[in-house]
């Protein structure tokens, strides 16, 4: 990527940001051969989605104003401290120093932005129905600052119709814009925290909008940070595509989890069967069993789809069953573990849950099945400890040391470099939910 300053002969290479006092309106950004005018971008919600996006935008030369309602987060971001594993603090510091990135709890800077991107959480409520309260609040907060020509993009995941029937009416009633002046698009985020191979540049983006002008603006913008942008005819198609992507994973994970239960009662080697099936060169995609699904996507998004489908008159039984199968996995793991462990009942050294986050190498504990396993064992009165190198603190309980003695270990994540040989030699009972230690005959597999 090369940044050219149109009013000077200066050319900066990628990573060498444009100086703070440059004439920002005259800067042209060249990204993979595409020439783009620098934009003022507002990013609302600076979490797993918003912060990497902010940096991706600053990295190609846009001016980014990050807004978040969490003052602690804003304060540490202003100091250049990242709270997201994939976003290096150094990169934030460089972008701040170059004048390309600012952070605030106030929404007032939105009035200087030509594009505002919403990246706030869309979780479930206690009844497993969509909770759009944060999306509602964020949309209300930006609305007074929107001007004619400002494009609003939602990257928050939600069911088809959210942009048209939820976000737009809020802007209509809370902004000074006339209905036909509101420019709205949706570009569901596809970030995969911890994934070293895929990032903003090489992950294609889907863009849908309420009108052709909004779609064009959104497409031009996403082309500056992504190598491929797929335009779809309606925002509902983009929203539905995101639902399908994560529901596809939910259903296939549920399938392989159920397959592993079948393997357990029929006494065949589940992993060998999966490997054997994976040799088919077409029509099969490998999934592996696990203790359940976690994070802010797979355990959540399919419920948005099933809820909205039911609301529209169709009961999607297969997806609902998949949601249930995966939700019940932590309970199944505890039952299987206790059956395997029951002969011993020796808890003098405690039970270790090895792996606390929902996947390796990240600190996201949302919906983590390991925590549900931890809680269930605690409820049953077992002394439980935890280990996860990505997690600094959990419930004020210290992280266990791997050289401790444990009566039993439940492995929930791969790649933790656990001393299973040593534990086995000491008589520790090990229950592996990951398949990583399936070569050890003494280790019970899920
Ligand atoms: N985490 C993922 O891997 C992932 C992947 C793709 C899509 N998504 C979707 O992206 C959206 C954001 O998810 P996330 O994981 O980044 O969430 P997150 O919890 O990591 O971050 C969200 C941020 O938004 C802030 N926030 C909440 N309400 C706000 C408001 N009204 N105004 C300003 N800021 C507000 C929070 O303080 C937080 O910092 C969700 O819809 C999610 O489904 C997430």
Short mmCIF file of C-alpha atoms and ligand atoms in Angstrom, two decimals:
data_model
loop_
_atom_site.label_atom_id
_atom_site.label_comp_id
_atom_site.label_asym_id
_atom_site.label_seq_id
_atom_site.Cartn_x
_atom_site.Cartn_y
_atom_site.Cartn_z
CA UNK A 1 0.00 0.00 0.00
CA UNK A 2 1.30 3.45 -0.91
CA UNK A 3 -0.01 6.75 0.41
CA UNK A 4 0.54 9.82 -1.75
CA UNK A 5 0.16 13.36 -0.50
CA UNK A 6 -1.40 15.19 -3.41
CA UNK A 7 -0.07 18.60 -2.40
CA UNK A 8 3.50 17.42 -1.99
CA UNK A 9 5.83 15.02 -3.76
CA UNK A 10 6.02 12.93 -0.60
CA UNK A 11 5.24 9.22 -0.81
CA UNK A 12 5.00 6.99 2.25
CA UNK A 13 5.12 3.23 2.26
CA UNK A 14 2.68 1.07 4.22
CA UNK A 15 3.28 1.25 7.96
CA UNK A 16 4.89 4.71 7.66
CA UNK A 17 1.83 6.77 8.48
CA UNK A 18 1.12 10.22 7.10
CA UNK A 19 2.29 13.01 9.40
CA UNK A 20 -0.15 14.47 11.92
CA UNK A 21 -0.57 17.95 10.45
CA UNK A 22 -0.92 16.92 6.81
CA UNK A 23 -3.81 18.29 4.67
CA UNK A 24 -6.02 15.25 5.15
CA UNK A 25 -8.50 16.20 2.42
CA UNK A 26 -5.75 16.07 -0.17
CA UNK A 27 -4.48 12.63 0.66
CA UNK A 28 -5.16 9.86 -1.77
CA UNK A 29 -4.86 6.27 -0.64
CA UNK A 30 -3.65 3.62 -3.07
CA UNK A 31 -4.53 0.17 -1.86
CA UNK A 32 -3.70 -2.75 -4.14
CA UNK A 33 -3.86 -0.46 -7.14
CA UNK A 34 -7.20 1.11 -6.23
CA UNK A 35 -7.13 4.85 -5.70
CA UNK A 36 -9.36 5.99 -2.86
CA UNK A 37 -10.04 9.31 -1.25
CA UNK A 38 -9.26 9.40 2.44
CA UNK A 39 -12.41 9.30 4.59
CA UNK A 40 -13.28 10.27 8.15
CA UNK A 41 -14.59 7.03 9.57
CA UNK A 42 -16.48 6.73 12.86
CA UNK A 43 -16.39 3.30 14.49
CA UNK A 44 -18.90 2.69 17.25
CA UNK A 45 -18.00 -0.17 19.61
CA UNK A 46 -14.31 -1.04 19.95
CA UNK A 47 -14.31 -4.75 20.74
CA UNK A 48 -13.30 -7.85 18.81
CA UNK A 49 -14.86 -6.40 15.66
CA UNK A 50 -14.50 -2.62 16.03
CA UNK A 51 -10.89 -2.35 17.14
CA UNK A 52 -9.30 -4.46 14.38
CA UNK A 53 -11.53 -2.61 11.90
CA UNK A 54 -10.35 0.76 13.26
CA UNK A 55 -6.77 -0.28 12.76
CA UNK A 56 -7.40 -1.71 9.29
CA UNK A 57 -8.94 1.64 8.28
CA UNK A 58 -6.09 3.68 9.78
CA UNK A 59 -3.60 1.34 8.16
CA UNK A 60 -4.76 2.35 4.67
CA UNK A 61 -4.78 6.04 5.59
CA UNK A 62 -8.35 6.80 6.65
CA UNK A 63 -8.91 9.05 9.66
CA UNK A 64 -10.61 6.97 12.31
CA UNK A 65 -12.65 8.15 15.29
CA UNK A 66 -13.36 5.26 17.64
CA UNK A 67 -16.25 5.61 20.07
CA UNK A 68 -17.10 3.31 22.95
CA UNK A 69 -19.32 3.74 26.00
CA UNK A 70 -16.74 2.00 28.21
CA UNK A 71 -14.54 4.79 29.66
CA UNK A 72 -11.91 2.35 30.96
CA UNK A 73 -11.46 0.90 27.49
CA UNK A 74 -11.22 4.37 25.95
CA UNK A 75 -8.66 5.48 28.50
CA UNK A 76 -6.39 2.49 27.93
CA UNK A 77 -6.79 2.76 24.13
CA UNK A 78 -5.72 6.40 24.35
CA UNK A 79 -2.59 5.14 26.10
CA UNK A 80 -2.09 2.77 23.16
CA UNK A 81 -3.05 -0.34 25.14
CA UNK A 82 -4.87 -2.98 23.15
CA UNK A 83 -7.40 -5.28 24.83
CA UNK A 84 -7.71 -7.55 21.77
CA UNK A 85 -5.12 -10.32 21.21
CA UNK A 86 -4.93 -9.79 17.43
CA UNK A 87 -4.37 -6.05 17.71
CA UNK A 88 -0.83 -5.15 18.81
CA UNK A 89 -0.54 -2.17 21.17
CA UNK A 90 2.35 -0.89 19.06
CA UNK A 91 0.14 -0.59 16.01
CA UNK A 92 -2.40 1.46 17.98
CA UNK A 93 0.34 3.73 19.32
CA UNK A 94 1.73 4.31 15.80
CA UNK A 95 -1.69 5.15 14.39
CA UNK A 96 -2.41 7.55 17.26
CA UNK A 97 0.96 9.25 16.83
CA UNK A 98 0.32 9.60 13.11
CA UNK A 99 -2.95 11.36 13.87
CA UNK A 100 -4.98 8.67 12.13
CA UNK A 101 -6.75 7.25 15.17
CA UNK A 102 -8.61 8.91 18.05
CA UNK A 103 -10.75 7.43 20.82
CA UNK A 104 -13.64 8.94 22.73
CA UNK A 105 -16.68 8.14 24.82
CA UNK A 106 -18.40 11.13 23.24
CA UNK A 107 -20.28 10.69 19.97
CA UNK A 108 -19.77 14.30 18.88
CA UNK A 109 -16.94 13.43 16.46
CA UNK A 110 -19.48 11.47 14.44
CA UNK A 111 -20.54 14.80 12.92
CA UNK A 112 -17.14 14.95 11.15
CA UNK A 113 -17.47 11.47 9.67
CA UNK A 114 -18.69 10.56 6.21
CA UNK A 115 -18.98 6.90 7.17
CA UNK A 116 -20.13 5.58 10.55
CA UNK A 117 -19.78 1.87 11.26
CA UNK A 118 -21.68 0.23 14.10
CA UNK A 119 -19.87 -2.71 15.77
CA UNK A 120 -21.74 -3.20 19.05
CA UNK A 121 -22.74 -6.54 20.58
CA UNK A 122 -25.96 -8.29 19.61
CA UNK A 123 -26.33 -10.97 22.32
CA UNK A 124 -29.27 -13.08 23.48
CA UNK A 125 -31.55 -12.32 26.40
CA UNK A 126 -32.36 -14.86 29.11
CA UNK A 127 -35.03 -16.47 26.94
CA UNK A 128 -32.53 -16.92 24.07
CA UNK A 129 -34.27 -14.21 22.05
CA UNK A 130 -32.27 -11.45 20.29
CA UNK A 131 -31.24 -8.58 22.55
CA UNK A 132 -30.88 -5.54 20.30
CA UNK A 133 -30.69 -3.04 23.16
CA UNK A 134 -27.04 -2.12 22.49
CA UNK A 135 -27.69 -1.74 18.78
CA UNK A 136 -30.67 0.46 19.62
CA UNK A 137 -28.65 2.64 22.00
CA UNK A 138 -25.73 2.98 19.58
CA UNK A 139 -28.05 3.96 16.73
CA UNK A 140 -29.84 6.50 18.91
CA UNK A 141 -26.49 7.92 20.05
CA UNK A 142 -25.13 8.51 16.53
CA UNK A 143 -28.39 9.80 15.05
CA UNK A 144 -28.21 13.45 16.23
CA UNK A 145 -24.74 13.74 14.63
CA UNK A 146 -25.64 12.38 11.18
CA UNK A 147 -25.55 14.84 8.30
CA UNK A 148 -26.72 14.72 4.71
CA UNK A 149 -24.38 12.35 2.90
CA UNK A 150 -23.23 10.37 5.96
CA UNK A 151 -23.32 6.64 5.31
CA UNK A 152 -24.19 4.42 8.28
CA UNK A 153 -23.05 0.80 8.05
CA UNK A 154 -23.96 -1.93 10.49
CA UNK A 155 -21.39 -4.66 11.03
CA UNK A 156 -23.23 -6.03 14.05
CA UNK A 157 -24.70 -9.44 13.38
CA UNK A 158 -28.49 -9.62 13.34
CA UNK A 159 -31.41 -11.29 11.58
CA UNK A 160 -32.61 -10.30 8.10
CA UNK A 161 -34.61 -7.08 8.19
CA UNK A 162 -32.68 -5.43 11.05
CA UNK A 163 -31.24 -2.65 8.91
CA UNK A 164 -34.54 -1.83 7.23
CA UNK A 165 -37.00 -2.35 10.08
CA UNK A 166 -34.98 -1.63 13.21
CA UNK A 167 -32.02 0.66 12.49
CA UNK A 168 -33.65 2.88 9.88
CA UNK A 169 -36.74 3.79 11.95
CA UNK A 170 -34.50 4.78 14.88
CA UNK A 171 -32.50 7.12 12.64
CA UNK A 172 -35.69 8.51 11.14
CA UNK A 173 -36.97 9.47 14.59
CA UNK A 174 -33.67 10.55 16.21
CA UNK A 175 -31.83 12.43 13.46
CA UNK A 176 -32.57 15.64 11.63
CA UNK A 177 -32.37 13.84 8.28
CA UNK A 178 -35.33 13.37 5.98
CA UNK A 179 -36.12 9.72 5.32
CA UNK A 180 -34.79 9.89 1.75
CA UNK A 181 -31.50 11.39 2.96
CA UNK A 182 -30.60 8.44 5.17
CA UNK A 183 -27.83 6.32 3.65
CA UNK A 184 -27.71 2.83 5.12
CA UNK A 185 -25.75 -0.33 4.40
CA UNK A 186 -24.91 -3.57 6.09
CA UNK A 187 -21.58 -5.40 5.91
CA UNK A 188 -21.61 -8.29 8.38
CA UNK A 189 -18.21 -8.77 9.97
CA UNK A 190 -16.39 -12.08 9.44
CA UNK A 191 -13.47 -11.63 11.83
CA UNK A 192 -12.17 -14.84 13.37
CA UNK A 193 -10.27 -13.81 16.52
CA UNK A 194 -6.95 -15.62 16.81
CA UNK A 195 -6.87 -16.63 13.14
CA UNK A 196 -3.36 -15.92 11.85
CA UNK A 197 -4.17 -16.64 8.19
CA UNK A 198 -7.22 -14.48 7.56
CA UNK A 199 -7.56 -10.75 8.22
CA UNK A 200 -9.39 -7.72 6.83
CA UNK A 201 -7.32 -7.68 3.63
CA UNK A 202 -7.86 -11.26 2.52
CA UNK A 203 -11.37 -11.92 3.82
CA UNK A 204 -14.03 -11.05 1.22
CA UNK A 205 -16.80 -8.77 2.48
CA UNK A 206 -20.50 -8.88 1.64
CA UNK A 207 -22.25 -5.53 1.26
CA UNK A 208 -25.98 -4.89 1.00
CA UNK A 209 -27.82 -1.59 1.25
CA UNK A 210 -31.21 0.05 1.17
CA UNK A 211 -30.44 1.87 -2.10
CA UNK A 212 -27.88 1.79 -4.89
CA UNK A 213 -26.14 4.99 -3.77
CA UNK A 214 -25.53 3.65 -0.24
CA UNK A 215 -24.33 0.36 -1.67
CA UNK A 216 -21.88 2.13 -3.96
CA UNK A 217 -20.48 4.20 -1.10
CA UNK A 218 -20.13 1.15 1.13
CA UNK A 219 -18.55 -0.94 -1.61
CA UNK A 220 -16.01 1.76 -2.43
CA UNK A 221 -15.09 2.02 1.22
CA UNK A 222 -14.75 -1.72 1.85
CA UNK A 223 -12.57 -2.03 -1.27
CA UNK A 224 -10.02 0.13 0.54
CA UNK A 225 -9.59 -2.44 3.33
CA UNK A 226 -10.58 -5.73 1.72
CA UNK A 227 -9.35 -7.45 -1.42
CA UNK A 228 -12.84 -8.54 -2.43
CA UNK A 229 -16.28 -7.01 -1.93
CA UNK A 230 -19.41 -8.89 -2.91
CA UNK A 231 -22.44 -6.69 -3.52
CA UNK A 232 -25.84 -8.23 -2.92
CA UNK A 233 -29.18 -6.87 -4.04
CA UNK A 234 -30.79 -6.35 -0.61
CA UNK A 235 -29.48 -5.80 2.92
CA UNK A 236 -31.58 -8.79 3.98
CA UNK A 237 -29.42 -11.02 1.74
CA UNK A 238 -26.23 -9.83 3.47
CA UNK A 239 -27.80 -10.29 6.89
CA UNK A 240 -29.11 -13.74 5.98
CA UNK A 241 -25.74 -14.78 4.51
CA UNK A 242 -24.08 -14.05 7.87
CA UNK A 243 -26.76 -16.08 9.64
CA UNK A 244 -26.17 -18.97 7.23
CA UNK A 245 -22.39 -18.90 7.71
CA UNK A 246 -22.60 -19.33 11.46
CA UNK A 247 -25.63 -21.62 11.41
CA UNK A 248 -23.70 -23.87 9.00
CA UNK A 249 -21.03 -24.21 11.69
CA UNK A 250 -23.56 -24.73 14.47
CA UNK A 251 -25.36 -27.51 12.60
CA UNK A 252 -22.17 -29.28 11.53
CA UNK A 253 -20.65 -29.06 15.01
CA UNK A 254 -23.89 -30.45 16.45
CA UNK A 255 -23.75 -33.26 13.87
CA UNK A 256 -20.22 -34.28 14.79
CA UNK A 257 -20.95 -33.94 18.50
CA UNK A 258 -23.89 -36.28 18.08
CA UNK A 259 -21.71 -38.58 15.97
CA UNK A 260 -19.22 -38.75 18.86
CA UNK A 261 -22.04 -39.73 21.23
CA UNK A 262 -22.96 -42.52 18.80
CA UNK A 263 -19.30 -43.61 18.71
CA UNK A 264 -19.24 -43.71 22.49
CA UNK A 265 -22.23 -46.06 22.82
CA UNK A 266 -21.31 -48.17 19.77
CA UNK A 267 -17.64 -48.34 20.77
CA UNK A 268 -15.99 -47.28 17.52
CA UNK A 269 -13.09 -44.85 17.22
CA UNK A 270 -14.77 -41.55 16.41
CA UNK A 271 -11.62 -39.69 15.33
CA UNK A 272 -10.49 -42.49 13.06
CA UNK A 273 -13.94 -42.51 11.47
CA UNK A 274 -13.80 -38.71 10.95
CA UNK A 275 -10.32 -38.95 9.42
CA UNK A 276 -11.47 -41.78 7.17
CA UNK A 277 -14.52 -39.79 6.00
CA UNK A 278 -12.28 -36.77 5.39
CA UNK A 279 -10.38 -38.64 2.69
CA UNK A 280 -13.39 -38.13 0.41
CA UNK A 281 -12.21 -35.42 -1.97
CA UNK A 282 -15.64 -33.81 -2.48
CA UNK A 283 -18.94 -33.33 -0.63
CA UNK A 284 -17.49 -33.63 2.87
CA UNK A 285 -16.12 -31.01 5.26
CA UNK A 286 -14.31 -32.07 8.40
CA UNK A 287 -15.60 -30.97 11.80
CA UNK A 288 -14.42 -32.40 15.13
CA UNK A 289 -16.32 -32.97 18.37
CA UNK A 290 -15.83 -30.61 21.29
CA UNK A 291 -17.23 -29.62 24.68
CA UNK A 292 -19.73 -27.18 23.13
CA UNK A 293 -19.62 -23.87 21.30
CA UNK A 294 -18.58 -20.48 22.70
CA UNK A 295 -17.87 -16.88 21.79
CA UNK A 296 -20.20 -14.23 20.49
CA UNK A 297 -21.09 -15.94 17.20
CA UNK A 298 -21.85 -19.67 16.97
CA UNK A 299 -23.84 -19.96 20.24
CA UNK A 300 -25.75 -16.76 19.43
CA UNK A 301 -26.32 -16.10 15.73
CA UNK A 302 -28.31 -19.28 14.93
CA UNK A 303 -30.79 -18.24 17.63
CA UNK A 304 -31.25 -14.92 15.80
CA UNK A 305 -32.15 -16.93 12.72
CA UNK A 306 -34.49 -19.36 14.45
CA UNK A 307 -36.16 -16.59 16.46
CA UNK A 308 -36.80 -14.45 13.38
CA UNK A 309 -37.92 -17.45 11.34
CA UNK A 310 -40.46 -18.46 14.00
CA UNK A 311 -41.55 -14.84 14.23
CA UNK A 312 -42.22 -14.94 10.49
CA UNK A 313 -44.21 -18.18 10.72
CA UNK A 314 -41.78 -21.03 10.06
CA UNK A 315 -40.35 -23.32 12.75
CA UNK A 316 -36.78 -24.31 11.73
CA UNK A 317 -36.62 -27.62 13.59
CA UNK A 318 -33.22 -28.80 12.41
CA UNK A 319 -31.43 -25.61 13.46
CA UNK A 320 -33.26 -25.48 16.77
CA UNK A 321 -32.18 -29.06 17.48
CA UNK A 322 -28.57 -28.19 16.60
CA UNK A 323 -28.71 -25.23 19.01
CA UNK A 324 -29.94 -27.61 21.71
CA UNK A 325 -27.35 -30.34 21.01
CA UNK A 326 -24.45 -27.90 21.33
CA UNK A 327 -25.94 -26.10 24.32
CA UNK A 328 -26.21 -29.41 26.18
CA UNK A 329 -22.63 -30.50 25.47
CA UNK A 330 -21.06 -29.11 28.67
CA UNK A 331 -23.60 -31.10 30.75
CA UNK A 332 -22.89 -34.21 28.66
CA UNK A 333 -19.12 -33.72 29.19
CA UNK A 334 -19.59 -33.52 32.97
CA UNK A 335 -21.72 -36.69 33.00
CA UNK A 336 -19.23 -38.59 30.84
CA UNK A 337 -16.34 -37.33 32.96
CA UNK A 338 -18.02 -38.36 36.22
CA UNK A 339 -18.80 -41.85 34.85
CA UNK A 340 -15.16 -42.27 33.86
CA UNK A 341 -13.95 -40.86 37.15
CA UNK A 342 -16.44 -42.43 39.51
CA UNK A 343 -14.26 -45.44 40.42
CA UNK A 344 -11.65 -43.10 41.89
CA UNK A 345 -13.63 -40.35 43.64
CA UNK A 346 -10.24 -39.13 44.88
CA UNK A 347 -10.36 -35.37 44.87
CA UNK A 348 -7.46 -34.80 47.22
CA UNK A 349 -5.65 -32.80 44.55
CA UNK A 350 -8.65 -31.24 42.87
CA UNK A 351 -9.93 -31.36 39.29
CA UNK A 352 -8.30 -29.17 36.65
CA UNK A 353 -10.28 -27.67 33.76
CA UNK A 354 -7.51 -27.13 31.20
CA UNK A 355 -8.66 -24.45 28.77
CA UNK A 356 -11.11 -21.79 29.91
CA UNK A 357 -11.72 -19.59 26.84
CA UNK A 358 -13.91 -20.87 24.02
CA UNK A 359 -10.92 -21.36 21.74
CA UNK A 360 -7.13 -21.45 22.05
CA UNK A 361 -5.04 -18.30 22.19
CA UNK A 362 -7.76 -15.79 22.96
CA UNK A 363 -9.13 -14.36 26.19
CA UNK A 364 -12.82 -14.29 25.21
CA UNK A 365 -14.79 -16.11 27.90
CA UNK A 366 -18.24 -15.35 26.48
CA UNK A 367 -20.46 -18.46 26.41
CA UNK A 368 -17.37 -20.62 26.94
CA UNK A 369 -18.34 -24.29 27.45
CA UNK A 370 -15.30 -24.74 29.72
CA UNK A 371 -16.75 -22.27 32.20
CA UNK A 372 -20.04 -24.15 32.20
CA UNK A 373 -18.12 -27.37 32.91
CA UNK A 374 -16.20 -25.59 35.67
CA UNK A 375 -19.43 -24.25 37.23
CA UNK A 376 -21.26 -27.60 37.05
CA UNK A 377 -18.43 -29.42 38.83
CA UNK A 378 -18.30 -26.69 41.47
CA UNK A 379 -22.07 -26.95 41.98
CA UNK A 380 -21.61 -30.68 42.54
CA UNK A 381 -19.12 -29.87 45.30
CA UNK A 382 -15.86 -30.79 43.54
CA UNK A 383 -12.72 -28.74 44.17
CA UNK A 384 -12.08 -27.29 40.70
CA UNK A 385 -9.08 -25.38 39.37
CA UNK A 386 -8.49 -23.77 36.00
CA UNK A 387 -5.61 -23.30 33.57
CA UNK A 388 -5.49 -21.19 30.41
CA UNK A 389 -2.37 -19.23 29.39
CA UNK A 390 -4.55 -16.63 27.60
CA UNK A 391 -6.56 -15.75 30.72
CA UNK A 392 -5.10 -13.53 33.42
CA UNK A 393 -7.82 -13.83 36.03
CA UNK A 394 -11.05 -15.70 36.57
CA UNK A 395 -13.37 -15.17 39.56
CA UNK A 396 -10.34 -14.07 41.62
CA UNK A 397 -9.12 -17.67 41.53
CA UNK A 398 -5.42 -18.07 40.74
CA UNK A 399 -4.43 -19.84 37.53
CA UNK A 400 -3.24 -23.36 38.40
CA UNK A 401 0.38 -24.34 37.71
CA UNK A 402 0.88 -27.24 35.34
CA UNK A 403 3.43 -28.83 37.68
CA UNK A 404 0.78 -29.19 40.40
CA UNK A 405 -0.79 -32.54 41.20
CA UNK A 406 -4.37 -33.04 40.10
CA UNK A 407 -6.71 -35.91 40.80
CA UNK A 408 -8.27 -35.42 37.38
CA UNK A 409 -7.96 -33.13 34.34
CA UNK A 410 -10.60 -32.23 31.76
CA UNK A 411 -8.98 -30.91 28.57
CA UNK A 412 -11.26 -28.48 26.73
CA UNK A 413 -8.79 -26.76 24.36
CA UNK A 414 -6.05 -27.97 22.04
CA UNK A 415 -2.50 -26.64 22.01
CA UNK A 416 -2.03 -26.03 25.73
CA UNK A 417 1.17 -28.15 25.90
CA UNK A 418 -0.08 -30.10 28.88
CA UNK A 419 2.31 -32.49 30.70
CA UNK A 420 -0.03 -35.45 30.25
CA UNK A 421 2.82 -38.03 30.48
CA UNK A 422 3.77 -36.75 33.91
CA UNK A 423 0.18 -36.58 35.07
CA UNK A 424 -0.54 -40.12 33.89
CA UNK A 425 2.57 -41.36 35.71
CA UNK A 426 1.19 -39.78 38.88
CA UNK A 427 -2.15 -41.51 38.40
CA UNK A 428 -4.13 -38.43 37.27
CA UNK A 429 -7.30 -39.35 35.39
CA UNK A 430 -7.54 -37.38 32.14
CA UNK A 431 -10.68 -36.74 30.09
CA UNK A 432 -9.94 -35.19 26.70
CA UNK A 433 -12.66 -33.23 24.86
CA UNK A 434 -10.34 -32.24 22.00
CA UNK A 435 -8.90 -35.43 20.52
CA UNK A 436 -5.39 -34.01 20.92
CA UNK A 437 -4.35 -36.87 23.20
CA UNK A 438 -6.19 -39.67 21.49
CA UNK A 439 -2.95 -41.66 21.04
CA UNK A 440 -2.88 -42.27 24.82
CA UNK A 441 -4.90 -45.38 25.65
CA UNK A 442 -5.33 -44.31 29.31
CA UNK A 443 -6.86 -40.94 28.36
CA UNK A 444 -10.63 -41.04 27.97
CA UNK A 445 -11.90 -39.37 24.81
CA UNK A 446 -15.13 -37.41 24.55
N1 LIG B 1 -16.38 -11.55 18.17
C1 LIG B 1 -16.43 -12.05 16.96
O1 LIG B 1 -15.65 -12.94 16.63
C2 LIG B 1 -17.43 -11.54 15.93
C3 LIG B 1 -17.27 -11.95 14.60
C4 LIG B 1 -18.15 -11.48 13.63
C5 LIG B 1 -19.20 -10.65 14.02
N2 LIG B 1 -19.35 -10.28 15.32
C6 LIG B 1 -20.46 -9.39 15.65
O2 LIG B 1 -19.94 -8.07 15.82
C7 LIG B 1 -20.68 -7.39 16.84
C8 LIG B 1 -19.73 -6.91 17.92
O3 LIG B 1 -19.15 -8.02 18.55
P1 LIG B 1 -17.79 -7.94 19.35
O4 LIG B 1 -17.33 -9.34 19.53
O5 LIG B 1 -16.87 -6.96 18.72
O6 LIG B 1 -18.29 -7.35 20.75
P2 LIG B 1 -17.35 -6.84 21.94
O7 LIG B 1 -18.12 -7.06 23.18
O8 LIG B 1 -15.98 -7.42 21.83
O9 LIG B 1 -17.21 -5.30 21.68
C9 LIG B 1 -18.30 -4.44 21.59
C10 LIG B 1 -17.92 -3.06 22.11
O10 LIG B 1 -19.06 -2.22 21.95
C11 LIG B 1 -19.14 -1.37 23.07
N3 LIG B 1 -20.50 -0.86 23.17
C12 LIG B 1 -21.60 -1.47 23.65
N4 LIG B 1 -22.68 -0.67 23.51
C13 LIG B 1 -22.24 0.47 22.92
C14 LIG B 1 -22.89 1.67 22.53
N5 LIG B 1 -24.18 1.85 22.69
N6 LIG B 1 -22.14 2.64 21.97
C15 LIG B 1 -20.79 2.48 21.81
N7 LIG B 1 -20.15 1.35 22.16
C16 LIG B 1 -20.85 0.36 22.71
C17 LIG B 1 -18.69 -2.21 24.23
O11 LIG B 1 -18.24 -1.42 25.32
C18 LIG B 1 -17.57 -3.03 23.58
O12 LIG B 1 -16.31 -2.40 23.74
C19 LIG B 1 -21.73 -8.36 17.33
O13 LIG B 1 -22.92 -8.15 16.63
C20 LIG B 1 -21.15 -9.71 16.94
O14 LIG B 1 -22.14 -10.68 16.73
C21 LIG B 1 -18.47 -10.69 16.29
#
